[in-house]
Amino acid sequence: MQLDSVQVLDLTRLLPGPYATQLLADAGADVVKVEDTDTGDYARQLPPLTDRDVGALFDSVNRGKRSVALDLKSPEGRTAFYRLVETADVVIEGFRPGVVDRLEIDYETLTEYNDELVYCSLSGYGQTGPYADRAGHDLNYVGVAGLLDMTREDESAPPQIPGYQIGDFGGGLFAAFSVVGGLLSRELGNGGEYVDVAMTDVVASFSQAIAYEALTGDEPRPGETPYTGQYPWYDVYETADGQYVTFAALEEKFWVAFCEEVGREDFLDVHGSDDPAELKAVREELEALFASRSRDEWLETLSDETAVGPVYTPAEALDDRQLEARGLVERPDDAPPRVGFPAAGSDAPESHDESLPAHGEHTDDLLASVGYDEAQRADLRDAGVIR
């Protein structure tokens, strides 16, 4: 995937939008962070800080981008932005609904300057609906989308906050997908496009495995579906060293392989049973069995055909030989390590720009590229319109 000729004007900050545009930057796009002239992206200062003296979150999702600092509340700042839009391919924004209209940088306005523009709005609840103006973060979105309810062991237990931001990353990923889809549609002759991505919608779309029951009145409950612990052959078990393993033998062939390898052929006919007493008895046997060895002993003992795996900490996961073999974790000499582009391809960029843009670092270069001479840029800077 080579997006070298694509320029993206990125009006987002913090995590969801910058993650989307980092994916595009890693695929070769020229991503320009359009920041205000005051503090810029808040994530620049959020702890913990890396050895480059910026927030680790900012360092992770803003590599290889450029930064232009404009006061979009001023007519002169908007004019400069319009000039950038004329030659751009994509605009992605993450403001609350209505803000781009007040700033006069909405899709309809920008198409007057570039009718081939792919414009993506990324927000918590979308641009329409009764929640559109509601403030929120990832936890709110996964709660509304039904995911948080299903994190419980059973109905008597409280919901558990997911360890990663599902809405933020899922929304960012879908925004990047929508942008690439919009670019392809444009190449096919359909012109520019506006895309409204709601993080809540994206999380709700992850419910496909239980959506039918939810939509037809048979309410899925935590701990009572095939993917939340209903069956003992799809669950998490504690091992002798206080660690955990995952067991996901949904298909009978994996169950058979496991039973044969642990010498419990007496379990073979249980797979597929819905008898509560039988399932309870098997689960108790499996709990005792997995508790007889350490996590790593189980991983060394069982074959790949048993669908047994480890529960790793994030540090263990990012150091795992599988991710190492995939090249997902990048450790450049001149930058902190990071998790890279999560796909391998025959036409992927061979290397990535790991530099971080200082706030407004590329303002002069970018404005010069759209016709502002040195004197004009100096006047704008003196007026506080650019940084």
Coordinates of C-alpha atoms in Angstrom, one line a residue:
M1 CA 0.0 0.0 0.0
Q2 CA 1.6 3.2 -1.2
L3 CA -0.2 6.5 -0.5
D4 CA 2.8 8.7 -1.4
S5 CA 0.9 11.1 -3.6
V6 CA -1.9 11.6 -1.0
Q7 CA -1.9 14.6 1.3
V8 CA -4.1 14.6 4.4
L9 CA -5.0 17.7 6.4
D10 CA -5.4 16.4 10.0
L11 CA -7.5 18.6 12.3
T12 CA -7.7 16.0 15.0
R13 CA -5.8 15.6 18.3
L14 CA -5.3 13.3 21.2
L15 CA -5.9 9.6 20.1
P16 CA -8.7 8.5 17.7
G17 CA -8.0 10.9 14.8
P18 CA -4.2 10.8 15.1
Y19 CA -4.3 7.0 15.2
A20 CA -6.3 7.1 12.0
T21 CA -3.8 9.4 10.3
Q22 CA -0.8 7.6 11.7
L23 CA -2.0 4.5 9.8
L24 CA -2.2 6.6 6.6
A25 CA 1.2 8.1 7.3
D26 CA 2.7 4.7 7.8
A27 CA 1.2 3.8 4.4
G28 CA 3.1 6.7 2.9
A29 CA 0.6 9.6 3.0
D30 CA 1.8 13.2 3.7
V31 CA -0.1 14.0 6.9
V32 CA -0.2 17.6 7.9
K33 CA -1.3 18.3 11.5
V34 CA -3.3 21.5 11.5
E35 CA -2.9 22.8 15.0
D36 CA -4.0 26.0 16.8
T37 CA -1.4 28.6 17.5
D38 CA -1.7 28.3 21.3
T39 CA -0.9 24.8 22.6
G40 CA -1.5 22.6 19.6
D41 CA -2.3 18.9 20.2
Y42 CA -2.9 18.4 23.9
A43 CA -1.2 15.0 23.7
R44 CA 2.2 16.8 23.3
Q45 CA 2.3 17.4 27.0
L46 CA 0.4 14.3 28.4
P47 CA 2.5 12.1 30.7
P48 CA 4.4 9.8 30.6
L49 CA 7.0 11.6 28.5
T50 CA 9.4 9.8 26.2
D51 CA 13.1 10.6 26.0
R52 CA 12.2 13.0 23.2
D53 CA 10.4 15.1 25.9
V54 CA 6.9 14.7 24.5
G55 CA 4.0 12.7 25.6
A56 CA 4.3 9.0 24.9
L57 CA 0.8 9.0 23.3
F58 CA 1.8 11.8 21.0
D59 CA 5.1 10.1 20.1
S60 CA 3.2 6.9 19.2
V61 CA 0.7 8.3 16.8
N62 CA 2.3 11.4 15.2
R63 CA 5.4 10.1 13.6
G64 CA 6.4 11.2 10.1
K65 CA 3.8 14.0 10.1
R66 CA 4.2 17.7 9.5
S67 CA 2.7 20.5 11.6
V68 CA 1.2 23.8 10.5
A69 CA -0.1 26.2 13.2
L70 CA -3.1 28.4 12.2
D71 CA -5.6 30.4 14.0
L72 CA -8.8 29.1 12.3
K73 CA -10.9 31.6 14.2
S74 CA -9.4 34.4 12.2
P75 CA -10.4 35.2 8.6
E76 CA -6.7 35.2 7.6
G77 CA -6.1 31.8 9.2
R78 CA -9.1 30.3 7.4
T79 CA -7.9 31.8 4.1
A80 CA -4.5 30.1 4.6
F81 CA -6.3 26.8 5.4
Y82 CA -8.5 27.2 2.3
R83 CA -5.3 27.5 0.2
L84 CA -4.0 24.3 1.7
V85 CA -7.3 22.6 1.0
E86 CA -7.0 23.5 -2.7
T87 CA -4.2 21.0 -3.2
A88 CA -5.0 18.4 -0.5
D89 CA -6.8 15.1 -1.0
V90 CA -8.2 14.5 2.5
V91 CA -9.5 16.5 5.5
I92 CA -10.2 14.6 8.7
E93 CA -11.6 16.4 11.7
G94 CA -12.5 15.3 15.2
F95 CA -14.4 18.3 16.6
R96 CA -17.7 18.1 18.3
P97 CA -20.6 18.5 15.9
G98 CA -21.2 22.0 14.8
V99 CA -17.7 23.3 15.4
V100 CA -16.5 23.1 11.8
D101 CA -19.7 25.0 10.7
R102 CA -18.9 27.8 13.1
L103 CA -15.2 27.8 11.9
E104 CA -16.4 27.7 8.3
I105 CA -14.3 24.7 7.5
D106 CA -17.2 22.2 7.0
Y107 CA -17.4 19.9 4.0
E108 CA -19.8 22.1 2.0
T109 CA -17.6 25.2 2.5
L110 CA -14.4 23.3 1.6
T111 CA -15.8 21.8 -1.6
E112 CA -16.0 25.4 -3.0
Y113 CA -12.2 25.2 -2.9
N114 CA -11.7 21.5 -3.8
D115 CA -14.7 19.5 -5.1
E116 CA -12.6 16.3 -5.2
L117 CA -12.0 16.4 -1.4
V118 CA -12.5 13.3 0.8
Y119 CA -13.7 14.7 4.1
C120 CA -14.1 12.5 7.2
S121 CA -15.7 13.6 10.5
L122 CA -14.8 11.4 13.4
S123 CA -16.7 11.8 16.7
G124 CA -18.1 9.9 19.6
Y125 CA -21.7 9.6 18.6
G126 CA -21.7 11.0 15.0
Q127 CA -23.1 14.1 13.5
T128 CA -26.8 13.3 14.0
G129 CA -29.0 11.8 16.6
P130 CA -30.0 12.8 20.2
Y131 CA -26.5 12.1 21.5
A132 CA -24.6 14.1 18.9
D133 CA -23.7 16.9 21.2
R134 CA -23.0 14.8 24.3
A135 CA -19.5 15.0 25.7
G136 CA -17.8 11.6 26.0
H137 CA -14.8 9.4 26.0
D138 CA -14.1 5.8 25.1
L139 CA -15.7 4.4 28.2
N140 CA -18.9 6.2 27.4
Y141 CA -19.0 4.9 23.9
V142 CA -18.4 1.2 24.8
G143 CA -21.1 1.6 27.5
V144 CA -23.7 2.9 25.0
A145 CA -22.7 0.3 22.4
G146 CA -23.3 -2.7 24.7
L147 CA -19.8 -3.9 24.9
L148 CA -19.2 -2.9 28.5
D149 CA -22.1 -5.0 29.7
M150 CA -20.6 -8.1 28.1
T151 CA -17.2 -7.6 29.9
R152 CA -18.7 -9.1 33.1
E153 CA -18.1 -12.6 34.2
D154 CA -21.8 -12.9 34.9
E155 CA -24.8 -10.7 35.7
S156 CA -23.8 -10.5 39.4
A157 CA -20.4 -9.0 38.6
P158 CA -19.7 -5.4 37.7
P159 CA -18.6 -4.4 34.2
Q160 CA -14.9 -4.3 33.7
I161 CA -13.2 -1.4 31.9
P162 CA -11.4 -2.8 28.8
G163 CA -7.6 -2.6 28.9
Y164 CA -7.4 -0.9 25.6
Q165 CA -9.6 1.9 24.2
I166 CA -11.9 -0.1 21.9
G167 CA -13.9 2.9 20.6
D168 CA -11.0 5.2 20.1
F169 CA -8.9 2.7 18.2
G170 CA -11.8 1.1 16.4
G171 CA -13.1 4.5 15.4
G172 CA -9.7 5.6 14.2
L173 CA -9.2 2.4 12.2
F174 CA -12.6 2.8 10.6
A175 CA -11.9 6.4 9.8
A176 CA -8.7 5.4 8.0
F177 CA -10.6 2.7 6.2
S178 CA -13.3 5.2 5.1
V179 CA -10.7 7.6 3.9
V180 CA -9.0 5.0 1.8
G181 CA -12.4 3.9 0.5
G182 CA -13.2 7.5 -0.4
L183 CA -10.0 7.9 -2.3
L184 CA -10.6 4.7 -4.2
S185 CA -14.2 5.9 -5.0
R186 CA -12.8 9.1 -6.3
E187 CA -10.3 7.3 -8.5
L188 CA -13.2 5.4 -9.9
G189 CA -14.7 8.6 -11.1
N190 CA -17.2 9.3 -8.3
G191 CA -15.7 12.6 -7.1
G192 CA -15.2 13.7 -3.5
E193 CA -17.0 12.3 -0.5
Y194 CA -18.1 13.1 3.0
V195 CA -17.9 10.4 5.6
D196 CA -19.4 10.6 9.2
V197 CA -17.8 8.0 11.5
A198 CA -19.1 7.6 15.0
M199 CA -17.0 5.6 17.5
T200 CA -20.1 4.3 19.2
D201 CA -21.4 3.0 15.8
V202 CA -18.1 1.2 15.2
V203 CA -18.2 -0.5 18.6
A204 CA -21.8 -1.5 18.1
S205 CA -20.8 -3.0 14.7
F206 CA -18.4 -5.3 16.6
S207 CA -21.5 -7.1 18.1
Q208 CA -22.3 -9.2 15.0
A209 CA -21.9 -12.5 16.9
I210 CA -24.7 -11.6 19.3
A211 CA -26.6 -9.0 17.4
Y212 CA -29.3 -11.4 16.0
E213 CA -30.3 -12.5 19.5
A214 CA -30.3 -8.9 20.8
L215 CA -32.4 -7.8 17.9
T216 CA -35.0 -10.6 18.2
G217 CA -35.6 -10.4 21.9
D218 CA -33.4 -13.2 23.2
E219 CA -31.1 -10.9 25.2
P220 CA -27.5 -12.1 25.2
R221 CA -26.2 -12.0 28.8
P222 CA -22.5 -12.0 30.0
G223 CA -21.2 -15.4 30.8
E224 CA -24.1 -17.0 28.9
T225 CA -23.0 -16.8 25.3
P226 CA -20.5 -19.0 23.5
Y227 CA -17.9 -16.2 23.5
T228 CA -18.3 -15.0 27.1
G229 CA -17.9 -18.3 29.1
Q230 CA -21.0 -20.3 28.5
Y231 CA -19.0 -23.3 27.5
P232 CA -15.9 -24.7 29.4
W233 CA -14.1 -25.2 26.1
Y234 CA -14.0 -21.4 25.4
D235 CA -12.8 -19.8 28.6
V236 CA -9.8 -18.5 30.6
Y237 CA -8.2 -20.8 33.2
E238 CA -5.7 -20.1 36.0
T239 CA -2.5 -22.1 36.1
A240 CA -0.3 -23.3 38.9
D241 CA 1.8 -20.2 39.0
G242 CA -1.1 -17.7 39.2
Q243 CA -1.0 -17.0 35.5
Y244 CA -3.7 -17.7 33.0
V245 CA -4.2 -19.5 29.7
T246 CA -6.9 -19.1 27.1
F247 CA -8.7 -22.2 25.8
A248 CA -10.8 -21.7 22.6
A249 CA -11.7 -25.2 21.3
L250 CA -14.9 -24.1 19.7
E251 CA -14.5 -26.6 16.9
E252 CA -14.8 -30.2 17.9
K253 CA -11.4 -31.1 16.2
F254 CA -9.6 -28.8 18.7
W255 CA -11.4 -30.3 21.6
V256 CA -10.5 -33.8 20.5
A257 CA -6.9 -32.9 20.1
F258 CA -6.8 -31.4 23.6
C259 CA -8.6 -34.3 25.3
E260 CA -6.2 -36.8 23.6
E261 CA -3.1 -34.8 24.6
V262 CA -4.1 -34.5 28.2
G263 CA -5.3 -38.1 28.5
R264 CA -9.0 -37.2 29.1
E265 CA -10.7 -39.1 26.3
D266 CA -13.7 -39.4 28.7
F267 CA -14.5 -35.8 27.9
L268 CA -14.7 -36.3 24.1
D269 CA -18.5 -36.7 23.9
V270 CA -19.2 -33.6 26.0
H271 CA -18.4 -31.1 23.3
G272 CA -21.6 -29.4 22.2
S273 CA -23.6 -30.3 25.3
D274 CA -26.0 -27.8 26.7
D275 CA -26.6 -29.8 29.9
P276 CA -25.8 -27.4 32.8
A277 CA -24.8 -30.1 35.2
E278 CA -22.5 -31.7 32.6
L279 CA -20.9 -28.4 31.7
K280 CA -20.4 -27.5 35.3
A281 CA -18.6 -30.8 36.0
V282 CA -16.4 -30.4 33.0
R283 CA -15.4 -26.9 33.9
E284 CA -14.5 -28.0 37.4
E285 CA -12.3 -30.7 36.0
L286 CA -10.6 -28.3 33.6
E287 CA -10.0 -25.8 36.4
A288 CA -8.2 -28.5 38.4
L289 CA -6.4 -29.8 35.3
F290 CA -5.0 -26.3 34.3
A291 CA -4.1 -25.6 37.9
S292 CA -1.7 -28.5 37.9
R293 CA 0.9 -26.9 35.7
S294 CA 2.3 -23.4 35.1
R295 CA 1.3 -21.3 32.2
D296 CA 4.6 -21.8 30.3
E297 CA 4.6 -25.6 31.1
W298 CA 1.2 -25.8 29.4
L299 CA 2.4 -23.9 26.4
E300 CA 5.4 -26.1 26.1
T301 CA 3.4 -29.3 26.5
L302 CA 0.4 -28.8 24.3
S303 CA 0.5 -28.7 20.5
D304 CA -0.7 -26.0 18.2
E305 CA -3.9 -28.0 17.5
T306 CA -5.4 -27.6 21.0
A307 CA -6.3 -23.9 20.7
V308 CA -4.6 -23.1 24.0
G309 CA -2.7 -19.8 24.4
P310 CA -1.2 -17.5 27.0
V311 CA -2.7 -14.5 28.8
Y312 CA 0.2 -12.1 28.4
T313 CA 0.8 -8.7 30.0
P314 CA 1.2 -5.9 27.4
A315 CA 5.0 -6.0 28.0
E316 CA 5.1 -9.8 27.4
A317 CA 2.8 -9.5 24.3
L318 CA 5.1 -6.9 22.7
D319 CA 8.1 -9.0 23.4
D320 CA 6.5 -12.2 22.1
R321 CA 8.3 -14.1 19.3
Q322 CA 5.2 -14.1 17.2
L323 CA 5.0 -10.3 17.1
E324 CA 8.7 -10.1 16.6
A325 CA 8.5 -12.4 13.6
R326 CA 5.8 -10.2 12.2
G327 CA 7.9 -7.1 12.7
L328 CA 5.1 -5.3 14.4
V329 CA 7.2 -3.7 17.1
E330 CA 9.6 -1.3 15.6
R331 CA 12.8 -0.2 17.4
P332 CA 14.4 2.5 15.4
D333 CA 17.9 3.8 16.4
D334 CA 16.9 7.4 16.6
A335 CA 13.4 7.1 18.2
P336 CA 11.6 5.3 21.0
P337 CA 10.2 1.9 20.2
R338 CA 6.6 1.7 19.0
V339 CA 3.9 -0.6 17.6
G340 CA 3.9 -0.2 13.9
F341 CA 1.5 -0.7 11.0
P342 CA -0.5 -3.8 11.7
A343 CA -0.5 -5.4 8.2
A344 CA 2.2 -6.8 6.0
G345 CA 2.1 -6.4 2.2
S346 CA 4.0 -6.9 -0.9
D347 CA 4.0 -3.1 -1.7
A348 CA 4.4 -1.7 1.8
P349 CA 6.9 1.2 2.5
E350 CA 10.3 -0.2 3.3
S351 CA 10.9 2.4 6.0
H352 CA 9.0 5.0 8.0
D353 CA 9.9 8.6 9.0
E354 CA 10.1 8.4 12.8
S355 CA 10.6 12.2 13.3
L356 CA 8.0 14.1 15.3
P357 CA 6.8 17.5 14.2
A358 CA 7.4 20.4 16.6
H359 CA 4.3 22.6 17.0
G360 CA 4.1 24.7 13.8
E361 CA 7.5 23.4 12.6
H362 CA 6.4 23.3 8.9
T363 CA 4.1 26.4 8.8
D364 CA 6.5 28.4 6.6
D365 CA 7.2 25.5 4.2
L366 CA 3.6 24.6 3.8
L367 CA 2.3 28.2 3.3
A368 CA 5.2 28.9 0.9
S369 CA 4.1 25.9 -1.1
V370 CA 0.6 27.5 -1.6
G371 CA 1.9 30.9 -2.6
Y372 CA 2.6 32.9 0.6
D373 CA 5.9 34.8 0.3
E374 CA 8.2 35.6 3.2
A375 CA 6.8 39.0 3.8
Q376 CA 3.2 37.7 3.9
R377 CA 4.2 35.0 6.3
A378 CA 5.9 37.5 8.6
D379 CA 2.8 39.7 8.6
L380 CA 0.6 36.7 9.6
R381 CA 3.0 35.7 12.3
D382 CA 3.2 39.2 13.7
A383 CA -0.7 39.2 13.8
G384 CA -0.7 35.9 15.7
V385 CA -2.5 34.1 12.8
I386 CA 0.3 31.6 12.4
R387 CA 3.0 30.2 14.5

